[in-house]
């Protein structure tokens, strides 16, 4: 008899995201009952990018579902820098709002850095301001970016203790690559950040006990780049034509990750599907960050 082919355990993001949302929901109810405090989240969307509209709707729905005060500001594409900054300043000053998220990317005529520069770091539930990036890099408490924090929850729930593990992060974006590398370092991993200029990327990836793919290139990471038994976290959300030529000819597209899932499944120890993995964690962590921000604003222990 032949041995069955080894197969990675699939990390179901839905299970962990639901669990975290459940915890947030209980905490919101407790804060209302014990302190008369309702955590409030404001989401700002400028323009009509279709993907951003879907994300923003989901953030609004989930924040209401856990009992939060939820406000969504949908601004037209033609919004000026002054108008956007005036809204952010008003939200900074609004005591009912504890978390502010400005959906990215902004339309090209708007200056993202200038908007983040005026955002109150203690309401920056996306963890994108310089202050929170500095707190993270210094190992200080703060609001940390949602997708990276979601990656860490999945790793802790599956791999367990991460101490001393070799972690390779492919991608160096401000939204994912850099912050997830910082969080892995805080968890006592030995961390390498690889990117488009890295020499012999497959060999670097093969060293990883933990491989985080956040490059935005469909199925770039092949099965033979993965160390047998490694934990693979695929952050990629890439739209590609269907493999089926008939569907492709109709212009239909689907979402795939940065990892070649079929190949990786045979080598990895654990793997997140994309979609259905890390992406689902992002909103759940956003809600958790909003609760933390509300508690901090009220002087309660986090
Ligand atoms: N666009 C894609 N992902 C994110 C995110 O996590 N936060 C914000 N603000 N914009 C995004």
PDB file of C-alpha atoms and ligand atoms in Angstrom:
ATOM      1  CA  UNK A   1       0.000   0.000   0.000  1.00  0.00           C
ATOM      2  CA  UNK A   2       1.249   3.453  -0.770  1.00  0.00           C
ATOM      3  CA  UNK A   3       1.360   6.134   1.916  1.00  0.00           C
ATOM      4  CA  UNK A   4      -1.339   8.808   1.504  1.00  0.00           C
ATOM      5  CA  UNK A   5       0.119  12.077   0.194  1.00  0.00           C
ATOM      6  CA  UNK A   6       0.939  14.484   3.005  1.00  0.00           C
ATOM      7  CA  UNK A   7      -1.479  17.382   3.179  1.00  0.00           C
ATOM      8  CA  UNK A   8      -1.261  20.633   5.096  1.00  0.00           C
ATOM      9  CA  UNK A   9      -3.873  21.571   7.684  1.00  0.00           C
ATOM     10  CA  UNK A  10      -5.990  24.345   6.257  1.00  0.00           C
ATOM     11  CA  UNK A  11      -6.338  27.316   8.612  1.00  0.00           C
ATOM     12  CA  UNK A  12      -9.975  28.363   8.371  1.00  0.00           C
ATOM     13  CA  UNK A  13     -10.022  32.135   8.905  1.00  0.00           C
ATOM     14  CA  UNK A  14     -13.795  32.065   9.339  1.00  0.00           C
ATOM     15  CA  UNK A  15     -13.550  30.046  12.563  1.00  0.00           C
ATOM     16  CA  UNK A  16     -10.998  32.362  14.210  1.00  0.00           C
ATOM     17  CA  UNK A  17     -12.646  35.550  12.920  1.00  0.00           C
ATOM     18  CA  UNK A  18     -16.047  34.437  14.275  1.00  0.00           C
ATOM     19  CA  UNK A  19     -14.490  33.606  17.624  1.00  0.00           C
ATOM     20  CA  UNK A  20     -12.809  37.014  17.878  1.00  0.00           C
ATOM     21  CA  UNK A  21     -16.004  38.838  16.840  1.00  0.00           C
ATOM     22  CA  UNK A  22     -17.852  36.853  19.507  1.00  0.00           C
ATOM     23  CA  UNK A  23     -15.348  37.999  22.147  1.00  0.00           C
ATOM     24  CA  UNK A  24     -15.648  41.607  20.944  1.00  0.00           C
ATOM     25  CA  UNK A  25     -19.426  41.388  21.054  1.00  0.00           C
ATOM     26  CA  UNK A  26     -19.357  40.196  24.693  1.00  0.00           C
ATOM     27  CA  UNK A  27     -16.917  42.939  25.624  1.00  0.00           C
ATOM     28  CA  UNK A  28     -19.064  45.638  23.990  1.00  0.00           C
ATOM     29  CA  UNK A  29     -22.108  44.417  25.948  1.00  0.00           C
ATOM     30  CA  UNK A  30     -20.053  44.458  29.178  1.00  0.00           C
ATOM     31  CA  UNK A  31     -18.766  47.993  28.529  1.00  0.00           C
ATOM     32  CA  UNK A  32     -22.314  49.240  27.938  1.00  0.00           C
ATOM     33  CA  UNK A  33     -23.650  47.515  31.057  1.00  0.00           C
ATOM     34  CA  UNK A  34     -20.801  48.386  33.428  1.00  0.00           C
ATOM     35  CA  UNK A  35     -19.680  51.787  32.184  1.00  0.00           C
ATOM     36  CA  UNK A  36     -22.385  53.113  29.831  1.00  0.00           C
ATOM     37  CA  UNK A  37     -19.671  53.096  27.158  1.00  0.00           C
ATOM     38  CA  UNK A  38     -20.475  52.245  23.515  1.00  0.00           C
ATOM     39  CA  UNK A  39     -17.343  51.927  21.363  1.00  0.00           C
ATOM     40  CA  UNK A  40     -17.726  54.004  18.189  1.00  0.00           C
ATOM     41  CA  UNK A  41     -16.093  53.410  14.807  1.00  0.00           C
ATOM     42  CA  UNK A  42     -16.058  55.888  11.905  1.00  0.00           C
ATOM     43  CA  UNK A  43     -15.097  54.631   8.458  1.00  0.00           C
ATOM     44  CA  UNK A  44     -14.251  57.138   5.729  1.00  0.00           C
ATOM     45  CA  UNK A  45     -14.407  56.193   2.041  1.00  0.00           C
ATOM     46  CA  UNK A  46     -13.507  58.648  -0.691  1.00  0.00           C
ATOM     47  CA  UNK A  47     -14.536  57.838  -4.269  1.00  0.00           C
ATOM     48  CA  UNK A  48     -16.050  54.696  -5.707  1.00  0.00           C
ATOM     49  CA  UNK A  49     -13.344  52.061  -5.975  1.00  0.00           C
ATOM     50  CA  UNK A  50     -15.390  48.826  -6.140  1.00  0.00           C
ATOM     51  CA  UNK A  51     -13.128  46.728  -3.866  1.00  0.00           C
ATOM     52  CA  UNK A  52     -12.990  49.521  -1.244  1.00  0.00           C
ATOM     53  CA  UNK A  53     -16.789  49.797  -1.311  1.00  0.00           C
ATOM     54  CA  UNK A  54     -17.104  46.097  -0.475  1.00  0.00           C
ATOM     55  CA  UNK A  55     -14.566  46.345   2.388  1.00  0.00           C
ATOM     56  CA  UNK A  56     -16.197  49.472   3.814  1.00  0.00           C
ATOM     57  CA  UNK A  57     -19.681  47.944   3.725  1.00  0.00           C
ATOM     58  CA  UNK A  58     -18.356  44.880   5.545  1.00  0.00           C
ATOM     59  CA  UNK A  59     -16.685  47.029   8.225  1.00  0.00           C
ATOM     60  CA  UNK A  60     -19.948  48.956   8.806  1.00  0.00           C
ATOM     61  CA  UNK A  61     -22.063  45.789   8.997  1.00  0.00           C
ATOM     62  CA  UNK A  62     -19.710  43.944  11.353  1.00  0.00           C
ATOM     63  CA  UNK A  63     -19.301  46.908  13.703  1.00  0.00           C
ATOM     64  CA  UNK A  64     -23.103  47.208  14.011  1.00  0.00           C
ATOM     65  CA  UNK A  65     -23.442  43.436  14.492  1.00  0.00           C
ATOM     66  CA  UNK A  66     -21.199  43.531  17.595  1.00  0.00           C
ATOM     67  CA  UNK A  67     -23.234  46.402  19.058  1.00  0.00           C
ATOM     68  CA  UNK A  68     -20.912  49.312  18.298  1.00  0.00           C
ATOM     69  CA  UNK A  69     -21.842  52.831  17.293  1.00  0.00           C
ATOM     70  CA  UNK A  70     -20.958  52.783  13.601  1.00  0.00           C
ATOM     71  CA  UNK A  71     -20.734  55.677  11.154  1.00  0.00           C
ATOM     72  CA  UNK A  72     -19.711  55.485   7.511  1.00  0.00           C
ATOM     73  CA  UNK A  73     -18.779  58.677   5.642  1.00  0.00           C
ATOM     74  CA  UNK A  74     -18.936  58.198   1.885  1.00  0.00           C
ATOM     75  CA  UNK A  75     -17.329  61.182   0.163  1.00  0.00           C
ATOM     76  CA  UNK A  76     -17.348  61.897  -3.578  1.00  0.00           C
ATOM     77  CA  UNK A  77     -14.264  61.307  -5.737  1.00  0.00           C
ATOM     78  CA  UNK A  78     -13.916  65.110  -6.144  1.00  0.00           C
ATOM     79  CA  UNK A  79     -13.414  65.676  -2.379  1.00  0.00           C
ATOM     80  CA  UNK A  80     -10.555  68.098  -1.703  1.00  0.00           C
ATOM     81  CA  UNK A  81      -7.670  67.589   0.717  1.00  0.00           C
ATOM     82  CA  UNK A  82      -9.090  70.361   2.940  1.00  0.00           C
ATOM     83  CA  UNK A  83     -12.538  68.754   3.051  1.00  0.00           C
ATOM     84  CA  UNK A  84     -11.111  65.344   3.937  1.00  0.00           C
ATOM     85  CA  UNK A  85      -8.830  66.791   6.610  1.00  0.00           C
ATOM     86  CA  UNK A  86     -11.745  68.806   8.069  1.00  0.00           C
ATOM     87  CA  UNK A  87     -13.730  65.576   8.437  1.00  0.00           C
ATOM     88  CA  UNK A  88     -10.809  63.770  10.110  1.00  0.00           C
ATOM     89  CA  UNK A  89     -10.366  66.681  12.548  1.00  0.00           C
ATOM     90  CA  UNK A  90     -14.086  66.613  13.382  1.00  0.00           C
ATOM     91  CA  UNK A  91     -13.897  62.858  14.046  1.00  0.00           C
ATOM     92  CA  UNK A  92     -10.748  63.362  16.160  1.00  0.00           C
ATOM     93  CA  UNK A  93     -12.770  65.762  18.332  1.00  0.00           C
ATOM     94  CA  UNK A  94     -15.963  63.638  18.503  1.00  0.00           C
ATOM     95  CA  UNK A  95     -16.178  61.891  21.912  1.00  0.00           C
ATOM     96  CA  UNK A  96     -18.613  59.257  20.547  1.00  0.00           C
ATOM     97  CA  UNK A  97     -15.966  58.080  18.055  1.00  0.00           C
ATOM     98  CA  UNK A  98     -13.093  55.970  19.392  1.00  0.00           C
ATOM     99  CA  UNK A  99     -11.791  54.549  16.129  1.00  0.00           C
ATOM    100  CA  UNK A 100     -11.273  56.216  12.744  1.00  0.00           C
ATOM    101  CA  UNK A 101     -10.418  54.316   9.576  1.00  0.00           C
ATOM    102  CA  UNK A 102      -9.699  56.099   6.295  1.00  0.00           C
ATOM    103  CA  UNK A 103     -10.010  53.461   3.587  1.00  0.00           C
ATOM    104  CA  UNK A 104      -6.975  53.241   1.302  1.00  0.00           C
ATOM    105  CA  UNK A 105      -6.036  53.780  -1.419  1.00  0.00           C
ATOM    106  CA  UNK A 106      -7.300  57.349  -1.632  1.00  0.00           C
ATOM    107  CA  UNK A 107      -7.966  58.893  -5.054  1.00  0.00           C
ATOM    108  CA  UNK A 108      -4.671  60.039  -6.628  1.00  0.00           C
ATOM    109  CA  UNK A 109      -5.194  63.785  -6.052  1.00  0.00           C
ATOM    110  CA  UNK A 110      -5.306  63.276  -2.264  1.00  0.00           C
ATOM    111  CA  UNK A 111      -2.245  63.089   0.006  1.00  0.00           C
ATOM    112  CA  UNK A 112      -2.544  59.972   2.148  1.00  0.00           C
ATOM    113  CA  UNK A 113       0.457  60.808   4.360  1.00  0.00           C
ATOM    114  CA  UNK A 114      -0.924  64.262   5.195  1.00  0.00           C
ATOM    115  CA  UNK A 115      -4.253  62.716   6.223  1.00  0.00           C
ATOM    116  CA  UNK A 116      -2.549  60.131   8.452  1.00  0.00           C
ATOM    117  CA  UNK A 117      -0.398  62.897   9.970  1.00  0.00           C
ATOM    118  CA  UNK A 118      -3.446  64.644  11.443  1.00  0.00           C
ATOM    119  CA  UNK A 119      -5.270  61.467  12.541  1.00  0.00           C
ATOM    120  CA  UNK A 120      -5.330  61.110  16.355  1.00  0.00           C
ATOM    121  CA  UNK A 121      -2.973  58.136  16.995  1.00  0.00           C
ATOM    122  CA  UNK A 122      -5.208  56.950  19.850  1.00  0.00           C
ATOM    123  CA  UNK A 123      -8.118  56.674  17.392  1.00  0.00           C
ATOM    124  CA  UNK A 124      -5.953  55.147  14.629  1.00  0.00           C
ATOM    125  CA  UNK A 125      -7.531  51.670  14.763  1.00  0.00           C
ATOM    126  CA  UNK A 126      -5.742  50.787  11.502  1.00  0.00           C
ATOM    127  CA  UNK A 127      -2.351  51.338  13.151  1.00  0.00           C
ATOM    128  CA  UNK A 128      -1.117  53.346  10.164  1.00  0.00           C
ATOM    129  CA  UNK A 129       0.083  56.578  11.788  1.00  0.00           C
ATOM    130  CA  UNK A 130       3.780  57.248  12.412  1.00  0.00           C
ATOM    131  CA  UNK A 131       3.141  57.212  16.161  1.00  0.00           C
ATOM    132  CA  UNK A 132       1.691  53.705  16.109  1.00  0.00           C
ATOM    133  CA  UNK A 133       4.359  52.453  13.672  1.00  0.00           C
ATOM    134  CA  UNK A 134       6.949  53.843  16.109  1.00  0.00           C
ATOM    135  CA  UNK A 135       5.249  52.227  19.106  1.00  0.00           C
ATOM    136  CA  UNK A 136       5.218  48.883  17.266  1.00  0.00           C
ATOM    137  CA  UNK A 137       8.868  49.164  16.206  1.00  0.00           C
ATOM    138  CA  UNK A 138       9.795  50.083  19.805  1.00  0.00           C
ATOM    139  CA  UNK A 139       7.821  47.192  21.307  1.00  0.00           C
ATOM    140  CA  UNK A 140       5.474  49.613  23.106  1.00  0.00           C
ATOM    141  CA  UNK A 141       1.718  49.132  23.466  1.00  0.00           C
ATOM    142  CA  UNK A 142      -0.337  50.841  20.771  1.00  0.00           C
ATOM    143  CA  UNK A 143      -2.842  50.220  18.022  1.00  0.00           C
ATOM    144  CA  UNK A 144      -1.288  47.776  15.552  1.00  0.00           C
ATOM    145  CA  UNK A 145      -2.317  47.183  11.904  1.00  0.00           C
ATOM    146  CA  UNK A 146      -5.259  44.785  11.596  1.00  0.00           C
ATOM    147  CA  UNK A 147      -4.132  42.296   8.948  1.00  0.00           C
ATOM    148  CA  UNK A 148      -0.700  41.712  10.569  1.00  0.00           C
ATOM    149  CA  UNK A 149      -2.327  41.290  13.995  1.00  0.00           C
ATOM    150  CA  UNK A 150      -4.745  38.811  12.366  1.00  0.00           C
ATOM    151  CA  UNK A 151      -1.797  36.830  10.945  1.00  0.00           C
ATOM    152  CA  UNK A 152      -0.318  36.570  14.457  1.00  0.00           C
ATOM    153  CA  UNK A 153      -3.578  35.272  15.943  1.00  0.00           C
ATOM    154  CA  UNK A 154      -3.748  32.543  13.281  1.00  0.00           C
ATOM    155  CA  UNK A 155      -0.099  31.570  13.876  1.00  0.00           C
ATOM    156  CA  UNK A 156      -0.504  31.430  17.663  1.00  0.00           C
ATOM    157  CA  UNK A 157      -3.694  29.359  17.339  1.00  0.00           C
ATOM    158  CA  UNK A 158      -2.081  26.821  15.007  1.00  0.00           C
ATOM    159  CA  UNK A 159       1.704  26.722  15.474  1.00  0.00           C
ATOM    160  CA  UNK A 160       1.510  27.736  19.142  1.00  0.00           C
ATOM    161  CA  UNK A 161       4.781  29.011  20.608  1.00  0.00           C
ATOM    162  CA  UNK A 162       6.677  30.952  17.951  1.00  0.00           C
ATOM    163  CA  UNK A 163       9.893  31.457  19.947  1.00  0.00           C
ATOM    164  CA  UNK A 164      13.042  30.912  17.906  1.00  0.00           C
ATOM    165  CA  UNK A 165      11.212  30.078  14.669  1.00  0.00           C
ATOM    166  CA  UNK A 166      12.654  31.252  11.352  1.00  0.00           C
ATOM    167  CA  UNK A 167      10.105  33.619   9.818  1.00  0.00           C
ATOM    168  CA  UNK A 168      10.303  34.984   6.283  1.00  0.00           C
ATOM    169  CA  UNK A 169       7.996  37.815   5.226  1.00  0.00           C
ATOM    170  CA  UNK A 170       7.776  38.373   1.477  1.00  0.00           C
ATOM    171  CA  UNK A 171       6.786  42.013   0.912  1.00  0.00           C
ATOM    172  CA  UNK A 172       7.689  45.258   2.673  1.00  0.00           C
ATOM    173  CA  UNK A 173       4.505  47.344   2.543  1.00  0.00           C
ATOM    174  CA  UNK A 174       3.508  49.694   5.363  1.00  0.00           C
ATOM    175  CA  UNK A 175       0.100  47.967   5.570  1.00  0.00           C
ATOM    176  CA  UNK A 176       1.347  44.379   5.966  1.00  0.00           C
ATOM    177  CA  UNK A 177       4.987  43.388   5.316  1.00  0.00           C
ATOM    178  CA  UNK A 178       6.785  45.741   7.699  1.00  0.00           C
ATOM    179  CA  UNK A 179       4.316  45.543  10.606  1.00  0.00           C
ATOM    180  CA  UNK A 180       3.964  41.752  10.443  1.00  0.00           C
ATOM    181  CA  UNK A 181       7.774  41.473  10.535  1.00  0.00           C
ATOM    182  CA  UNK A 182       7.789  43.643  13.691  1.00  0.00           C
ATOM    183  CA  UNK A 183       5.112  41.491  15.326  1.00  0.00           C
ATOM    184  CA  UNK A 184       7.029  38.289  14.482  1.00  0.00           C
ATOM    185  CA  UNK A 185      10.126  39.852  16.016  1.00  0.00           C
ATOM    186  CA  UNK A 186       8.138  40.715  19.160  1.00  0.00           C
ATOM    187  CA  UNK A 187       7.134  37.040  19.262  1.00  0.00           C
ATOM    188  CA  UNK A 188      10.866  36.128  19.350  1.00  0.00           C
ATOM    189  CA  UNK A 189      11.078  34.805  15.793  1.00  0.00           C
ATOM    190  CA  UNK A 190      14.215  35.239  13.699  1.00  0.00           C
ATOM    191  CA  UNK A 191      12.840  37.431  10.943  1.00  0.00           C
ATOM    192  CA  UNK A 192      13.864  38.032   7.335  1.00  0.00           C
ATOM    193  CA  UNK A 193      12.034  40.567   5.180  1.00  0.00           C
ATOM    194  CA  UNK A 194      12.319  39.570   1.522  1.00  0.00           C
ATOM    195  CA  UNK A 195      11.203  41.739  -1.398  1.00  0.00           C
ATOM    196  CA  UNK A 196      11.423  42.239  -5.153  1.00  0.00           C
ATOM    197  CA  UNK A 197      15.207  42.801  -4.998  1.00  0.00           C
ATOM    198  CA  UNK A 198      15.981  39.758  -2.817  1.00  0.00           C
ATOM    199  CA  UNK A 199      18.487  37.392  -4.431  1.00  0.00           C
ATOM    200  CA  UNK A 200      17.418  33.755  -4.757  1.00  0.00           C
ATOM    201  CA  UNK A 201      14.008  34.284  -3.196  1.00  0.00           C
ATOM    202  CA  UNK A 202      13.050  30.572  -3.417  1.00  0.00           C
ATOM    203  CA  UNK A 203      16.091  29.626  -1.276  1.00  0.00           C
ATOM    204  CA  UNK A 204      15.261  32.356   1.283  1.00  0.00           C
ATOM    205  CA  UNK A 205      11.652  31.140   1.494  1.00  0.00           C
ATOM    206  CA  UNK A 206      12.789  27.514   1.950  1.00  0.00           C
ATOM    207  CA  UNK A 207      14.450  28.505   5.248  1.00  0.00           C
ATOM    208  CA  UNK A 208      11.129  29.594   6.741  1.00  0.00           C
ATOM    209  CA  UNK A 209       9.289  27.739   9.494  1.00  0.00           C
ATOM    210  CA  UNK A 210       6.774  30.575   9.086  1.00  0.00           C
ATOM    211  CA  UNK A 211       6.263  32.063   5.641  1.00  0.00           C
ATOM    212  CA  UNK A 212       4.110  35.177   5.262  1.00  0.00           C
ATOM    213  CA  UNK A 213       3.333  36.100   1.656  1.00  0.00           C
ATOM    214  CA  UNK A 214       2.286  39.726   1.168  1.00  0.00           C
ATOM    215  CA  UNK A 215       3.545  40.733  -2.265  1.00  0.00           C
ATOM    216  CA  UNK A 216       0.399  41.104  -4.347  1.00  0.00           C
ATOM    217  CA  UNK A 217       1.583  38.767  -7.144  1.00  0.00           C
ATOM    218  CA  UNK A 218      -0.849  35.952  -7.958  1.00  0.00           C
ATOM    219  CA  UNK A 219       0.415  32.448  -7.008  1.00  0.00           C
ATOM    220  CA  UNK A 220       4.041  33.608  -7.040  1.00  0.00           C
ATOM    221  CA  UNK A 221       5.195  31.340  -4.179  1.00  0.00           C
ATOM    222  CA  UNK A 222       5.574  27.816  -5.556  1.00  0.00           C
ATOM    223  CA  UNK A 223       5.351  24.526  -3.679  1.00  0.00           C
ATOM    224  CA  UNK A 224       9.088  23.862  -3.937  1.00  0.00           C
ATOM    225  CA  UNK A 225       9.855  27.222  -2.229  1.00  0.00           C
ATOM    226  CA  UNK A 226       8.276  25.922   0.975  1.00  0.00           C
ATOM    227  CA  UNK A 227      10.025  24.045   3.755  1.00  0.00           C
ATOM    228  CA  UNK A 228       8.168  20.803   4.522  1.00  0.00           C
ATOM    229  CA  UNK A 229       5.891  21.333   7.532  1.00  0.00           C
ATOM    230  CA  UNK A 230       6.096  25.162   7.441  1.00  0.00           C
ATOM    231  CA  UNK A 231       3.188  27.423   8.395  1.00  0.00           C
ATOM    232  CA  UNK A 232       2.203  29.459   5.330  1.00  0.00           C
ATOM    233  CA  UNK A 233       0.135  32.626   5.751  1.00  0.00           C
ATOM    234  CA  UNK A 234      -1.097  33.984   2.433  1.00  0.00           C
ATOM    235  CA  UNK A 235      -2.107  37.635   2.651  1.00  0.00           C
ATOM    236  CA  UNK A 236      -2.507  38.085  -1.117  1.00  0.00           C
ATOM    237  CA  UNK A 237      -5.805  39.183  -2.640  1.00  0.00           C
ATOM    238  CA  UNK A 238      -5.272  39.111  -6.410  1.00  0.00           C
ATOM    239  CA  UNK A 239      -7.949  39.194  -9.083  1.00  0.00           C
ATOM    240  CA  UNK A 240      -7.161  36.887 -12.018  1.00  0.00           C
ATOM    241  CA  UNK A 241      -9.129  35.462 -14.960  1.00  0.00           C
ATOM    242  CA  UNK A 242     -10.691  32.026 -14.349  1.00  0.00           C
ATOM    243  CA  UNK A 243      -8.519  29.007 -15.323  1.00  0.00           C
ATOM    244  CA  UNK A 244     -11.509  27.715 -17.312  1.00  0.00           C
ATOM    245  CA  UNK A 245     -11.045  29.334 -20.765  1.00  0.00           C
ATOM    246  CA  UNK A 246     -14.800  29.656 -21.322  1.00  0.00           C
ATOM    247  CA  UNK A 247     -15.306  31.628 -18.100  1.00  0.00           C
ATOM    248  CA  UNK A 248     -12.114  33.598 -18.790  1.00  0.00           C
ATOM    249  CA  UNK A 249     -13.389  34.517 -22.263  1.00  0.00           C
ATOM    250  CA  UNK A 250     -16.538  35.904 -20.613  1.00  0.00           C
ATOM    251  CA  UNK A 251     -14.239  38.262 -18.690  1.00  0.00           C
ATOM    252  CA  UNK A 252     -15.000  36.572 -15.354  1.00  0.00           C
ATOM    253  CA  UNK A 253     -12.390  36.832 -12.627  1.00  0.00           C
ATOM    254  CA  UNK A 254     -11.716  35.216  -9.254  1.00  0.00           C
ATOM    255  CA  UNK A 255      -9.530  35.968  -6.243  1.00  0.00           C
ATOM    256  CA  UNK A 256      -6.297  34.033  -5.611  1.00  0.00           C
ATOM    257  CA  UNK A 257      -3.502  34.520  -3.115  1.00  0.00           C
ATOM    258  CA  UNK A 258       0.250  35.071  -3.494  1.00  0.00           C
ATOM    259  CA  UNK A 259       0.865  31.347  -2.911  1.00  0.00           C
ATOM    260  CA  UNK A 260       0.252  28.533  -5.367  1.00  0.00           C
ATOM    261  CA  UNK A 261      -2.232  26.866  -3.029  1.00  0.00           C
ATOM    262  CA  UNK A 262      -2.460  23.481  -4.776  1.00  0.00           C
ATOM    263  CA  UNK A 263       1.301  23.002  -4.729  1.00  0.00           C
ATOM    264  CA  UNK A 264       1.776  24.410  -1.236  1.00  0.00           C
ATOM    265  CA  UNK A 265      -0.893  22.129   0.215  1.00  0.00           C
ATOM    266  CA  UNK A 266       1.329  19.108  -0.436  1.00  0.00           C
ATOM    267  CA  UNK A 267       4.366  20.556   1.364  1.00  0.00           C
ATOM    268  CA  UNK A 268       3.267  22.924   4.133  1.00  0.00           C
ATOM    269  CA  UNK A 269       2.221  21.905   7.644  1.00  0.00           C
ATOM    270  CA  UNK A 270      -0.434  24.622   7.866  1.00  0.00           C
ATOM    271  CA  UNK A 271      -1.750  26.979   5.220  1.00  0.00           C
ATOM    272  CA  UNK A 272      -4.349  29.744   4.973  1.00  0.00           C
ATOM    273  CA  UNK A 273      -6.578  29.662   1.912  1.00  0.00           C
ATOM    274  CA  UNK A 274      -7.044  32.917  -0.002  1.00  0.00           C
ATOM    275  CA  UNK A 275      -9.812  33.921   0.079  1.00  0.00           C
ATOM    276  CA  UNK A 276     -11.096  32.455   3.358  1.00  0.00           C
ATOM    277  CA  UNK A 277      -7.989  32.897   5.492  1.00  0.00           C
ATOM    278  CA  UNK A 278      -6.327  36.031   6.816  1.00  0.00           C
ATOM    279  CA  UNK A 279      -8.659  38.442   5.003  1.00  0.00           C
ATOM    280  CA  UNK A 280     -11.521  37.501   7.314  1.00  0.00           C
ATOM    281  CA  UNK A 281      -9.395  38.344  10.354  1.00  0.00           C
ATOM    282  CA  UNK A 282      -8.802  41.957   9.305  1.00  0.00           C
ATOM    283  CA  UNK A 283     -12.273  43.261  10.180  1.00  0.00           C
ATOM    284  CA  UNK A 284     -12.414  41.224  13.410  1.00  0.00           C
ATOM    285  CA  UNK A 285      -9.124  42.794  14.582  1.00  0.00           C
ATOM    286  CA  UNK A 286     -10.408  46.240  13.561  1.00  0.00           C
ATOM    287  CA  UNK A 287     -13.354  45.733  15.931  1.00  0.00           C
ATOM    288  CA  UNK A 288     -11.027  44.532  18.694  1.00  0.00           C
ATOM    289  CA  UNK A 289      -8.786  47.585  18.166  1.00  0.00           C
ATOM    290  CA  UNK A 290     -11.836  49.867  18.420  1.00  0.00           C
ATOM    291  CA  UNK A 291     -12.767  48.308  21.781  1.00  0.00           C
ATOM    292  CA  UNK A 292      -9.162  48.817  22.994  1.00  0.00           C
ATOM    293  CA  UNK A 293      -9.232  52.457  21.857  1.00  0.00           C
ATOM    294  CA  UNK A 294     -12.574  53.050  23.603  1.00  0.00           C
ATOM    295  CA  UNK A 295     -11.304  51.512  26.847  1.00  0.00           C
ATOM    296  CA  UNK A 296      -8.111  53.552  26.736  1.00  0.00           C
ATOM    297  CA  UNK A 297     -10.101  56.757  26.117  1.00  0.00           C
ATOM    298  CA  UNK A 298     -12.283  55.934  29.143  1.00  0.00           C
ATOM    299  CA  UNK A 299      -9.242  55.227  31.325  1.00  0.00           C
ATOM    300  CA  UNK A 300     -10.136  51.534  31.654  1.00  0.00           C
ATOM    301  CA  UNK A 301      -7.569  48.733  31.759  1.00  0.00           C
ATOM    302  CA  UNK A 302      -7.041  47.153  28.324  1.00  0.00           C
TER     303      UNK A 302
HETATM  304  N1  LIG B   1      -7.115  49.024   2.087  1.00  0.00           N
HETATM  305  C1  LIG B   1      -6.814  47.707   2.041  1.00  0.00           C
HETATM  306  N2  LIG B   1      -6.601  47.228   3.270  1.00  0.00           N
HETATM  307  C2  LIG B   1      -6.757  48.243   4.124  1.00  0.00           C
HETATM  308  C3  LIG B   1      -6.673  48.374   5.543  1.00  0.00           C
HETATM  309  O1  LIG B   1      -6.378  47.433   6.289  1.00  0.00           O
HETATM  310  N3  LIG B   1      -6.912  49.614   6.029  1.00  0.00           N
HETATM  311  C4  LIG B   1      -7.223  50.663   5.237  1.00  0.00           C
HETATM  312  N4  LIG B   1      -7.435  51.835   5.809  1.00  0.00           N
HETATM  313  N5  LIG B   1      -7.308  50.591   3.934  1.00  0.00           N
HETATM  314  C5  LIG B   1      -7.081  49.384   3.385  1.00  0.00           C
END
